[in-house]
mmCIF file of C-alpha atoms and ligand atoms in Angstrom:
data_model
loop_
_atom_site.group_PDB
_atom_site.id
_atom_site.type_symbol
_atom_site.label_atom_id
_atom_site.label_comp_id
_atom_site.label_asym_id
_atom_site.label_seq_id
_atom_site.Cartn_x
_atom_site.Cartn_y
_atom_site.Cartn_z
ATOM 1 C CA MET U 118 -45.485 39.704 205.894
ATOM 2 C CA ASN U 119 -42.515 42.028 205.481
ATOM 3 C CA ARG U 120 -39.485 39.926 206.416
ATOM 4 C CA LYS U 121 -37.103 42.875 206.084
ATOM 5 C CA SER U 122 -38.352 44.349 209.344
ATOM 6 C CA PHE U 123 -37.305 41.215 211.252
ATOM 7 C CA SER U 124 -34.213 41.054 213.415
ATOM 8 C CA GLY U 125 -31.897 38.062 212.910
ATOM 9 C CA LYS U 126 -33.374 36.280 215.884
ATOM 10 C CA GLU U 127 -36.931 36.828 214.777
ATOM 11 C CA GLU U 128 -36.022 35.720 211.298
ATOM 12 C CA PHE U 129 -34.610 32.471 212.705
ATOM 13 C CA ARG U 130 -37.694 31.926 214.839
ATOM 14 C CA TYR U 131 -39.891 32.502 211.828
ATOM 15 C CA LYS U 132 -37.922 29.955 209.826
ATOM 16 C CA LEU U 133 -38.202 27.426 212.639
ATOM 17 C CA HIS U 134 -41.918 28.033 212.582
ATOM 18 C CA LEU U 135 -41.986 27.262 208.857
ATOM 19 C CA LEU U 136 -39.898 24.140 209.410
ATOM 20 C CA LYS U 137 -42.336 22.893 212.021
ATOM 21 C CA GLU U 138 -45.203 23.647 209.692
ATOM 22 C CA ALA U 139 -43.572 21.531 206.997
ATOM 23 C CA ILE U 140 -43.402 18.420 209.187
ATOM 24 C CA ASP U 141 -45.923 15.644 208.676
ATOM 25 C CA ALA U 142 -46.769 14.634 212.269
ATOM 26 C CA ASP U 143 -47.831 11.060 211.450
ATOM 27 C CA ALA U 144 -44.795 10.376 209.310
ATOM 28 C CA LEU U 145 -42.360 11.845 211.824
ATOM 29 C CA LEU U 146 -43.825 9.900 214.738
ATOM 30 C CA ARG U 147 -43.679 6.661 212.770
ATOM 31 C CA LEU U 148 -40.041 7.423 212.033
ATOM 32 C CA LEU U 149 -39.359 7.940 215.692
ATOM 33 C CA GLY U 150 -40.853 4.539 216.437
ATOM 34 C CA PHE U 151 -44.266 5.598 217.725
ATOM 35 C CA ASP U 152 -47.082 3.123 217.227
ATOM 36 C CA ILE U 153 -49.886 5.505 216.270
ATOM 37 C CA SER U 154 -53.233 4.500 217.746
ATOM 38 C CA LYS U 155 -55.338 7.356 216.450
ATOM 39 C CA SER U 156 -54.861 10.160 213.957
ATOM 40 C CA THR U 157 -57.463 12.859 213.419
ATOM 41 C CA SER U 158 -57.239 16.091 211.467
ATOM 42 C CA LYS U 159 -56.160 17.867 214.654
ATOM 43 C CA GLU U 160 -53.917 15.474 216.554
ATOM 44 C CA VAL U 161 -52.068 12.162 216.673
ATOM 45 C CA ARG U 162 -52.316 9.809 219.637
ATOM 46 C CA ALA U 163 -49.983 7.006 220.550
ATOM 47 C CA PRO U 164 -48.382 5.234 223.481
ATOM 48 C CA CYS U 165 -45.616 7.532 224.745
ATOM 49 C CA LYS U 166 -42.323 6.331 223.347
ATOM 50 C CA VAL U 167 -40.386 8.892 225.382
ATOM 51 C CA HIS U 168 -40.925 7.014 228.638
ATOM 52 C CA GLY U 169 -41.925 3.769 226.920
ATOM 53 C CA GLY U 170 -45.435 3.281 228.289
ATOM 54 C CA ASP U 171 -48.271 1.391 226.609
ATOM 55 C CA ASN U 172 -51.293 3.603 227.350
ATOM 56 C CA LYS U 173 -52.633 4.101 223.815
ATOM 57 C CA SER U 174 -53.517 7.759 224.219
ATOM 58 C CA SER U 175 -50.967 9.081 226.702
ATOM 59 C CA PHE U 176 -48.965 10.820 223.981
ATOM 60 C CA ARG U 177 -50.632 13.454 221.831
ATOM 61 C CA MET U 178 -49.178 15.692 219.177
ATOM 62 C CA ASN U 179 -50.993 18.718 217.794
ATOM 63 C CA LYS U 180 -50.878 18.492 214.003
ATOM 64 C CA GLN U 181 -50.727 22.235 213.513
ATOM 65 C CA THR U 182 -48.114 23.334 216.057
ATOM 66 C CA LYS U 183 -46.406 19.884 216.342
ATOM 67 C CA ASN U 184 -46.267 20.471 220.095
ATOM 68 C CA TRP U 185 -46.899 17.389 222.230
ATOM 69 C CA VAL U 186 -47.894 16.247 225.703
ATOM 70 C CA CYS U 187 -47.511 13.022 227.654
ATOM 71 C CA PHE U 188 -50.520 12.579 229.929
ATOM 72 C CA SER U 189 -49.153 9.691 231.949
ATOM 73 C CA HIS U 190 -45.592 10.784 232.846
ATOM 74 C CA SER U 191 -45.502 14.473 231.818
ATOM 75 C CA CYS U 192 -42.481 13.744 229.619
ATOM 76 C CA HIS U 193 -43.143 17.072 227.896
ATOM 77 C CA GLU U 194 -42.033 19.062 230.941
ATOM 78 C CA ASP U 195 -38.452 19.092 229.657
ATOM 79 C CA GLY U 196 -39.567 20.608 226.339
ATOM 80 C CA TYR U 197 -42.840 20.101 224.545
ATOM 81 C CA ASP U 198 -41.956 21.206 221.047
ATOM 82 C CA VAL U 199 -41.118 18.900 218.172
ATOM 83 C CA ILE U 200 -37.421 19.773 218.144
ATOM 84 C CA SER U 201 -37.064 18.723 221.785
ATOM 85 C CA LEU U 202 -38.809 15.475 220.926
ATOM 86 C CA VAL U 203 -36.373 14.703 218.103
ATOM 87 C CA MET U 204 -33.422 15.652 220.341
ATOM 88 C CA ARG U 205 -34.552 13.204 222.993
ATOM 89 C CA MET U 206 -35.610 10.324 220.751
ATOM 90 C CA LEU U 207 -32.524 10.397 218.532
ATOM 91 C CA ASN U 208 -30.114 11.751 221.105
ATOM 92 C CA LEU U 209 -29.186 14.771 218.988
ATOM 93 C CA ASP U 210 -28.231 18.298 219.923
ATOM 94 C CA PHE U 211 -30.441 21.196 218.832
ATOM 95 C CA GLY U 212 -28.520 21.913 215.623
ATOM 96 C CA ASP U 213 -28.570 18.297 214.486
ATOM 97 C CA ALA U 214 -32.243 17.900 215.367
ATOM 98 C CA VAL U 215 -33.042 20.905 213.167
ATOM 99 C CA LYS U 216 -30.888 19.398 210.416
ATOM 100 C CA TYR U 217 -32.682 16.063 210.766
ATOM 101 C CA LEU U 218 -36.068 17.757 210.457
ATOM 102 C CA GLY U 219 -34.673 19.689 207.515
ATOM 103 C CA SER U 220 -33.645 16.469 205.797
ATOM 104 C CA ILE U 221 -37.033 14.819 206.168
ATOM 105 C CA THR U 222 -38.912 17.903 205.003
ATOM 106 C CA GLY U 223 -36.404 19.102 202.411
ATOM 107 C CA PHE U 224 -36.310 22.466 204.141
ATOM 108 C CA ASP U 225 -32.891 23.732 205.246
ATOM 109 C CA ILE U 226 -33.341 26.809 207.408
ATOM 110 C CA HIS U 227 -29.722 27.871 207.094
ATOM 111 C CA ASP U 228 -29.802 27.888 203.345
ATOM 112 C CA GLU U 229 -31.423 30.962 201.875
ATOM 113 C CA LYS U 230 -31.910 29.225 198.539
ATOM 114 C CA SER U 231 -33.743 26.287 200.048
ATOM 115 C CA TYR U 232 -35.781 28.749 202.102
ATOM 116 C CA ILE U 233 -36.927 30.539 198.988
ATOM 117 C CA GLU U 234 -37.579 27.202 197.319
ATOM 118 C CA TYR U 235 -39.615 26.129 200.311
ATOM 119 C CA LYS U 236 -41.764 29.254 200.127
ATOM 120 C CA ARG U 237 -42.423 28.533 196.490
ATOM 121 C CA PHE U 238 -43.284 24.963 197.444
ATOM 122 C CA LYS U 239 -45.875 26.208 199.919
ATOM 123 C CA ASP U 240 -47.332 28.575 197.345
ATOM 124 C CA ARG U 241 -47.514 26.166 194.464
ATOM 125 C CA GLN U 242 -47.546 22.748 196.038
ATOM 126 C CA GLU U 243 -49.310 21.165 193.094
ATOM 127 C CA VAL U 244 -46.570 21.852 190.555
ATOM 128 C CA ILE U 245 -43.482 21.219 192.697
ATOM 129 C CA GLN U 246 -43.152 17.687 191.363
ATOM 130 C CA HIS U 247 -42.359 19.019 187.913
ATOM 131 C CA THR U 248 -40.116 21.930 188.842
ATOM 132 C CA SER U 249 -37.755 20.276 191.266
ATOM 133 C CA LYS U 250 -34.803 17.962 190.632
ATOM 134 C CA CYS U 251 -35.340 14.326 191.494
ATOM 135 C CA GLU U 252 -32.320 13.940 193.718
ATOM 136 C CA LEU U 253 -31.731 13.741 197.445
ATOM 137 C CA PRO U 254 -29.909 16.469 199.326
ATOM 138 C CA PRO U 255 -26.326 15.336 200.035
ATOM 139 C CA ALA U 256 -26.706 15.899 203.783
ATOM 140 C CA HIS U 257 -26.457 12.924 206.121
ATOM 141 C CA VAL U 258 -24.255 10.691 204.002
ATOM 142 C CA THR U 259 -22.065 9.919 207.005
ATOM 143 C CA GLU U 260 -21.466 6.760 209.036
ATOM 144 C CA GLU U 261 -23.004 8.451 212.042
ATOM 145 C CA TYR U 262 -26.276 9.253 210.319
ATOM 146 C CA LEU U 263 -26.378 5.882 208.596
ATOM 147 C CA GLU U 264 -26.185 4.274 212.027
ATOM 148 C CA LYS U 265 -29.203 6.313 213.104
ATOM 149 C CA PHE U 266 -31.154 5.465 209.950
ATOM 150 C CA LYS U 267 -30.547 1.734 210.462
ATOM 151 C CA LYS U 268 -33.227 1.283 213.080
ATOM 152 C CA PHE U 269 -35.883 2.820 210.828
ATOM 153 C CA ARG U 270 -35.767 0.270 208.013
ATOM 154 C CA SER U 271 -39.253 -0.802 206.975
ATOM 155 C CA ASN U 272 -40.265 -4.308 205.917
ATOM 156 C CA TYR U 273 -40.641 -3.151 202.304
ATOM 157 C CA PHE U 274 -37.939 -5.389 200.811
ATOM 158 C CA GLU U 275 -39.038 -8.333 202.961
ATOM 159 C CA LYS U 276 -42.402 -8.443 201.214
ATOM 160 C CA GLU U 277 -42.706 -11.208 198.650
ATOM 161 C CA LYS U 278 -43.694 -8.843 195.826
ATOM 162 C CA ASN U 279 -40.632 -6.679 196.489
ATOM 163 C CA GLY U 280 -38.158 -9.522 196.490
ATOM 164 C CA GLY U 281 -38.835 -11.322 199.778
ATOM 165 C CA PHE U 282 -35.373 -10.601 201.164
ATOM 166 C CA PRO U 283 -34.557 -12.027 204.623
ATOM 167 C CA THR U 284 -33.548 -9.540 207.307
ATOM 168 C CA GLU U 285 -30.020 -11.046 207.502
ATOM 169 C CA VAL U 286 -29.462 -10.171 203.854
ATOM 170 C CA LEU U 287 -30.815 -6.635 204.296
ATOM 171 C CA ASP U 288 -28.594 -6.289 207.376
ATOM 172 C CA ALA U 289 -25.568 -7.492 205.436
ATOM 173 C CA PHE U 290 -26.158 -4.733 202.891
ATOM 174 C CA GLU U 291 -26.875 -2.155 205.623
ATOM 175 C CA VAL U 292 -30.314 -1.325 204.235
ATOM 176 C CA SER U 293 -31.755 1.407 206.434
ATOM 177 C CA GLY U 294 -34.814 3.621 206.500
ATOM 178 C CA GLY U 295 -36.591 6.651 207.795
ATOM 179 C CA TYR U 296 -35.876 9.023 204.964
ATOM 180 C CA ILE U 297 -38.781 11.266 204.076
ATOM 181 C CA ASP U 298 -38.235 13.173 200.870
ATOM 182 C CA LYS U 299 -39.573 16.609 200.144
ATOM 183 C CA TYR U 300 -42.693 15.192 198.538
ATOM 184 C CA GLY U 301 -43.506 13.428 201.802
ATOM 185 C CA PHE U 302 -42.720 9.922 200.573
ATOM 186 C CA GLN U 303 -41.071 7.654 203.090
ATOM 187 C CA ARG U 304 -38.023 5.837 201.767
ATOM 188 C CA ASP U 305 -35.703 2.992 202.698
ATOM 189 C CA ILE U 306 -32.010 3.709 202.282
ATOM 190 C CA ILE U 307 -29.501 1.644 200.335
ATOM 191 C CA PRO U 308 -26.004 2.878 201.248
ATOM 192 C CA ILE U 309 -23.474 2.956 198.420
ATOM 193 C CA ARG U 310 -19.775 2.625 199.160
ATOM 194 C CA SER U 311 -16.671 3.105 197.051
ATOM 195 C CA LYS U 312 -14.224 0.301 196.256
ATOM 196 C CA ASP U 313 -12.406 1.108 199.509
ATOM 197 C CA GLY U 314 -15.585 0.979 201.560
ATOM 198 C CA LYS U 315 -16.070 4.722 201.933
ATOM 199 C CA LEU U 316 -19.727 5.737 202.207
ATOM 200 C CA VAL U 317 -20.384 7.903 199.145
ATOM 201 C CA ALA U 318 -24.152 8.060 198.576
ATOM 202 C CA TYR U 319 -27.603 6.732 199.284
ATOM 203 C CA SER U 320 -30.143 5.368 196.918
ATOM 204 C CA CYS U 321 -33.528 5.765 198.569
ATOM 205 C CA ARG U 322 -36.478 3.580 197.590
ATOM 206 C CA ASP U 323 -40.018 4.877 197.910
ATOM 207 C CA ILE U 324 -41.790 2.368 200.164
ATOM 208 C CA THR U 325 -45.254 3.880 199.799
ATOM 209 C CA ASP U 326 -45.465 2.904 196.102
ATOM 210 C CA LYS U 327 -46.950 6.335 195.471
ATOM 211 C CA ALA U 328 -43.962 8.043 193.867
ATOM 212 C CA GLU U 329 -44.019 8.280 190.089
ATOM 213 C CA TYR U 330 -41.969 5.754 188.131
ATOM 214 C CA ASP U 331 -38.895 7.945 187.687
ATOM 215 C CA TYR U 332 -38.885 8.832 191.380
ATOM 216 C CA LYS U 333 -38.961 5.310 192.803
ATOM 217 C CA TYR U 334 -35.262 5.373 193.583
ATOM 218 C CA LEU U 335 -33.645 8.728 194.346
ATOM 219 C CA LEU U 336 -29.868 9.111 194.432
ATOM 220 C CA THR U 337 -27.850 11.534 196.503
ATOM 221 C CA GLU U 338 -27.264 14.750 194.573
ATOM 222 C CA GLY U 339 -23.753 15.131 193.225
ATOM 223 C CA PHE U 340 -22.973 11.412 193.422
ATOM 224 C CA GLU U 341 -20.973 10.263 190.385
ATOM 225 C CA LYS U 342 -22.246 6.762 189.890
ATOM 226 C CA ASP U 343 -20.118 6.382 186.783
ATOM 227 C CA LEU U 344 -17.080 5.936 189.032
ATOM 228 C CA VAL U 345 -18.576 3.429 191.470
ATOM 229 C CA LEU U 346 -19.740 -0.176 191.276
ATOM 230 C CA TYR U 347 -22.243 -1.036 193.995
ATOM 231 C CA ASN U 348 -20.897 -3.674 196.421
ATOM 232 C CA LEU U 349 -17.394 -3.836 194.881
ATOM 233 C CA HIS U 350 -15.791 -3.248 198.285
ATOM 234 C CA ARG U 351 -17.282 -6.554 199.487
ATOM 235 C CA ALA U 352 -17.377 -8.468 196.187
ATOM 236 C CA LYS U 353 -13.637 -8.085 195.570
ATOM 237 C CA ASN U 354 -12.985 -10.254 198.642
ATOM 238 C CA PHE U 355 -15.002 -13.090 197.101
ATOM 239 C CA ALA U 356 -13.513 -12.949 193.606
ATOM 240 C CA GLY U 357 -11.486 -16.093 194.285
ATOM 241 C CA GLU U 358 -8.319 -17.270 192.583
ATOM 242 C CA SER U 359 -9.884 -16.757 189.163
ATOM 243 C CA LYS U 360 -10.609 -13.165 190.196
ATOM 244 C CA THR U 361 -14.130 -13.322 188.835
ATOM 245 C CA ILE U 362 -16.645 -10.512 189.288
ATOM 246 C CA ILE U 363 -20.287 -10.767 188.233
ATOM 247 C CA VAL U 364 -21.957 -7.549 187.059
ATOM 248 C CA VAL U 365 -25.716 -6.996 187.284
ATOM 249 C CA GLU U 366 -27.807 -3.860 186.843
ATOM 250 C CA GLY U 367 -29.464 -3.258 190.194
ATOM 251 C CA PHE U 368 -29.228 -3.565 193.960
ATOM 252 C CA LYS U 369 -31.810 -6.324 194.329
ATOM 253 C CA SER U 370 -30.027 -8.517 191.806
ATOM 254 C CA VAL U 371 -26.851 -8.181 193.878
ATOM 255 C CA TRP U 372 -28.739 -9.249 196.998
ATOM 256 C CA LYS U 373 -30.368 -12.201 195.233
ATOM 257 C CA LEU U 374 -27.067 -13.455 193.851
ATOM 258 C CA TYR U 375 -25.573 -13.060 197.314
ATOM 259 C CA MET U 376 -28.315 -15.385 198.582
ATOM 260 C CA ALA U 377 -27.356 -17.858 195.853
ATOM 261 C CA ASP U 378 -23.797 -17.683 197.234
ATOM 262 C CA PHE U 379 -22.430 -15.495 194.465
ATOM 263 C CA LYS U 380 -20.986 -12.915 196.816
ATOM 264 C CA ASN U 381 -18.676 -11.646 194.082
ATOM 265 C CA THR U 382 -21.482 -9.616 192.477
ATOM 266 C CA VAL U 383 -21.568 -5.865 191.808
ATOM 267 C CA ALA U 384 -24.189 -3.580 190.234
ATOM 268 C CA CYS U 385 -23.516 -0.870 187.674
ATOM 269 C CA MET U 386 -26.732 0.931 188.775
ATOM 270 C CA GLY U 387 -27.894 1.305 185.201
ATOM 271 C CA SER U 388 -28.016 -0.856 182.131
ATOM 272 C CA ARG U 389 -24.480 -0.360 180.868
ATOM 273 C CA LEU U 390 -20.969 -0.223 182.238
ATOM 274 C CA THR U 391 -19.390 3.204 182.014
ATOM 275 C CA GLU U 392 -15.724 3.817 181.289
ATOM 276 C CA GLY U 393 -14.988 4.504 184.957
ATOM 277 C CA GLN U 394 -16.734 1.296 185.981
ATOM 278 C CA ARG U 395 -14.878 -0.731 183.351
ATOM 279 C CA ASN U 396 -11.593 0.632 184.697
ATOM 280 C CA LEU U 397 -12.600 -0.439 188.204
ATOM 281 C CA LEU U 398 -13.167 -3.945 186.866
ATOM 282 C CA TYR U 399 -9.824 -4.043 185.022
ATOM 283 C CA SER U 400 -8.041 -3.215 188.258
ATOM 284 C CA THR U 401 -9.937 -5.816 190.303
ATOM 285 C CA ALA U 402 -10.823 -8.799 188.108
ATOM 286 C CA PHE U 403 -9.430 -11.188 185.500
ATOM 287 C CA THR U 404 -12.854 -12.449 184.501
ATOM 288 C CA VAL U 405 -16.097 -10.489 184.280
ATOM 289 C CA ILE U 406 -19.496 -12.148 183.918
ATOM 290 C CA THR U 407 -22.312 -9.829 182.860
ATOM 291 C CA LEU U 408 -25.879 -10.752 183.810
ATOM 292 C CA PHE U 409 -27.983 -7.784 182.751
ATOM 293 C CA ASP U 410 -31.757 -7.505 182.685
ATOM 294 C CA PRO U 411 -33.259 -9.142 179.592
ATOM 295 C CA ASP U 412 -35.015 -6.010 178.305
ATOM 296 C CA GLU U 413 -33.807 -4.009 175.322
ATOM 297 C CA SER U 414 -31.523 -1.694 177.294
ATOM 298 C CA GLY U 415 -30.007 -4.631 179.159
ATOM 299 C CA VAL U 416 -29.237 -6.443 175.918
ATOM 300 C CA LYS U 417 -27.718 -3.240 174.524
ATOM 301 C CA GLY U 418 -25.647 -2.921 177.704
ATOM 302 C CA THR U 419 -24.343 -6.452 177.265
ATOM 303 C CA LEU U 420 -23.438 -5.826 173.619
ATOM 304 C CA ASN U 421 -21.706 -2.618 174.628
ATOM 305 C CA ALA U 422 -19.649 -4.492 177.237
ATOM 306 C CA ILE U 423 -18.638 -7.036 174.592
ATOM 307 C CA LYS U 424 -17.576 -4.256 172.234
ATOM 308 C CA GLU U 425 -15.601 -2.306 174.842
ATOM 309 C CA MET U 426 -14.092 -5.084 176.944
ATOM 310 C CA ARG U 427 -13.502 -8.192 174.888
ATOM 311 C CA ASN U 428 -9.817 -7.669 174.219
ATOM 312 C CA LYS U 429 -9.061 -6.259 177.643
ATOM 313 C CA ILE U 430 -10.431 -8.865 180.033
ATOM 314 C CA ASN U 431 -11.917 -12.344 180.004
ATOM 315 C CA LEU U 432 -15.566 -11.420 179.463
ATOM 316 C CA ILE U 433 -18.435 -13.880 179.762
ATOM 317 C CA PRO U 434 -21.754 -12.321 178.738
ATOM 318 C CA LEU U 435 -24.769 -14.246 180.017
ATOM 319 C CA PHE U 436 -28.298 -13.820 178.705
ATOM 320 C CA LEU U 437 -31.320 -14.708 180.804
ATOM 321 C CA PRO U 438 -33.902 -17.070 179.306
ATOM 322 C CA TYR U 439 -37.106 -15.119 180.038
ATOM 323 C CA ALA U 440 -37.692 -11.657 178.613
ATOM 324 C CA ASP U 441 -39.754 -10.484 181.586
ATOM 325 C CA LYS U 442 -37.605 -11.720 184.485
ATOM 326 C CA ASP U 443 -34.677 -9.813 185.975
ATOM 327 C CA PRO U 444 -31.979 -11.718 187.897
ATOM 328 C CA ALA U 445 -33.784 -10.897 191.158
ATOM 329 C CA ASP U 446 -36.895 -12.700 189.871
ATOM 330 C CA TYR U 447 -35.204 -16.097 189.582
ATOM 331 C CA THR U 448 -35.010 -18.636 192.373
ATOM 332 C CA ILE U 449 -31.701 -19.379 194.035
ATOM 333 C CA GLU U 450 -31.581 -22.787 192.354
ATOM 334 C CA GLU U 451 -32.209 -21.281 188.923
ATOM 335 C CA LEU U 452 -29.470 -18.697 189.437
ATOM 336 C CA GLN U 453 -27.039 -21.370 190.575
ATOM 337 C CA TYR U 454 -27.881 -23.296 187.438
ATOM 338 C CA ILE U 455 -27.530 -20.291 185.111
ATOM 339 C CA ILE U 456 -24.262 -18.980 186.554
ATOM 340 C CA GLY U 457 -22.911 -22.001 188.373
ATOM 341 C CA THR U 458 -21.814 -23.842 185.250
ATOM 342 C CA ILE U 459 -19.583 -20.915 184.293
ATOM 343 C CA LYS U 460 -18.017 -20.283 187.668
HETATM 344 ZN ZN1 ZN K 57 -44.216 9.925 228.441
#
């Protein structure tokens, strides 16, 4: 097709068509809260969530066009295309609905570069995994969007094998969901805030367990994690008179220590403290306890902290007793025993 002969309007319509083509109907409907009752190669059926009925096949979406109908209340009469559906379900205007669909497909119709990238993706779908950066587009890192993502959190982190975290804990850390990356993997969202509480990035966890190892957690593109300690904005309020902060490697360890009543815990989101993170600690704490993972990089991270910090702050490096268990793998009682004697 010769795109040069298109007018601006036709060009836009063509891009919208490509955007719609890129949407995975099942995944989108699940995100919008539909309880899918049947999915064939041609269409998806579900109770209609637009009017809230429970007839299992009243709502149908065509998998090719992504157009939909509601057979019981004719909800589609106000707009039967997928953009209208997103506008109504998420209460967005047209522009934001297009942006939302862009974010879950990785296809931004206003960005010529992403458009070209998308075309390449369609042409060579099988190699995209190796040619594209493993980061999330920076769009949607706002309080408003986070609020919308909150209702889409899955039960991934509640499952025993993924940590068995209670919903109150996941709520406390604002864990959200509904992010579909450009490979089609659905992800839960862990919001990351600066020391002052400003929302600065998301780390998104693949909940399908299908993403390759390096793609399990994706960070927002452009986020400088070297200058942020996860949860410091809350932890600093629990540092107590001794101004003690506990540093672990990952998000789940922070949540587990929180459950063990160590709410003064932060994560360096890696296996060593960077210079920027050490400076954050110097300005917040008198005492720092490190509790890194017991693997080789964690031990190296601990030794590095000792080397860099020992004359600058009261540093207490802790080592975990089992080589194959991260802090999140211990019971609350065990953690209280390991850390409690120091605190
Ligand atoms: Zn309906």
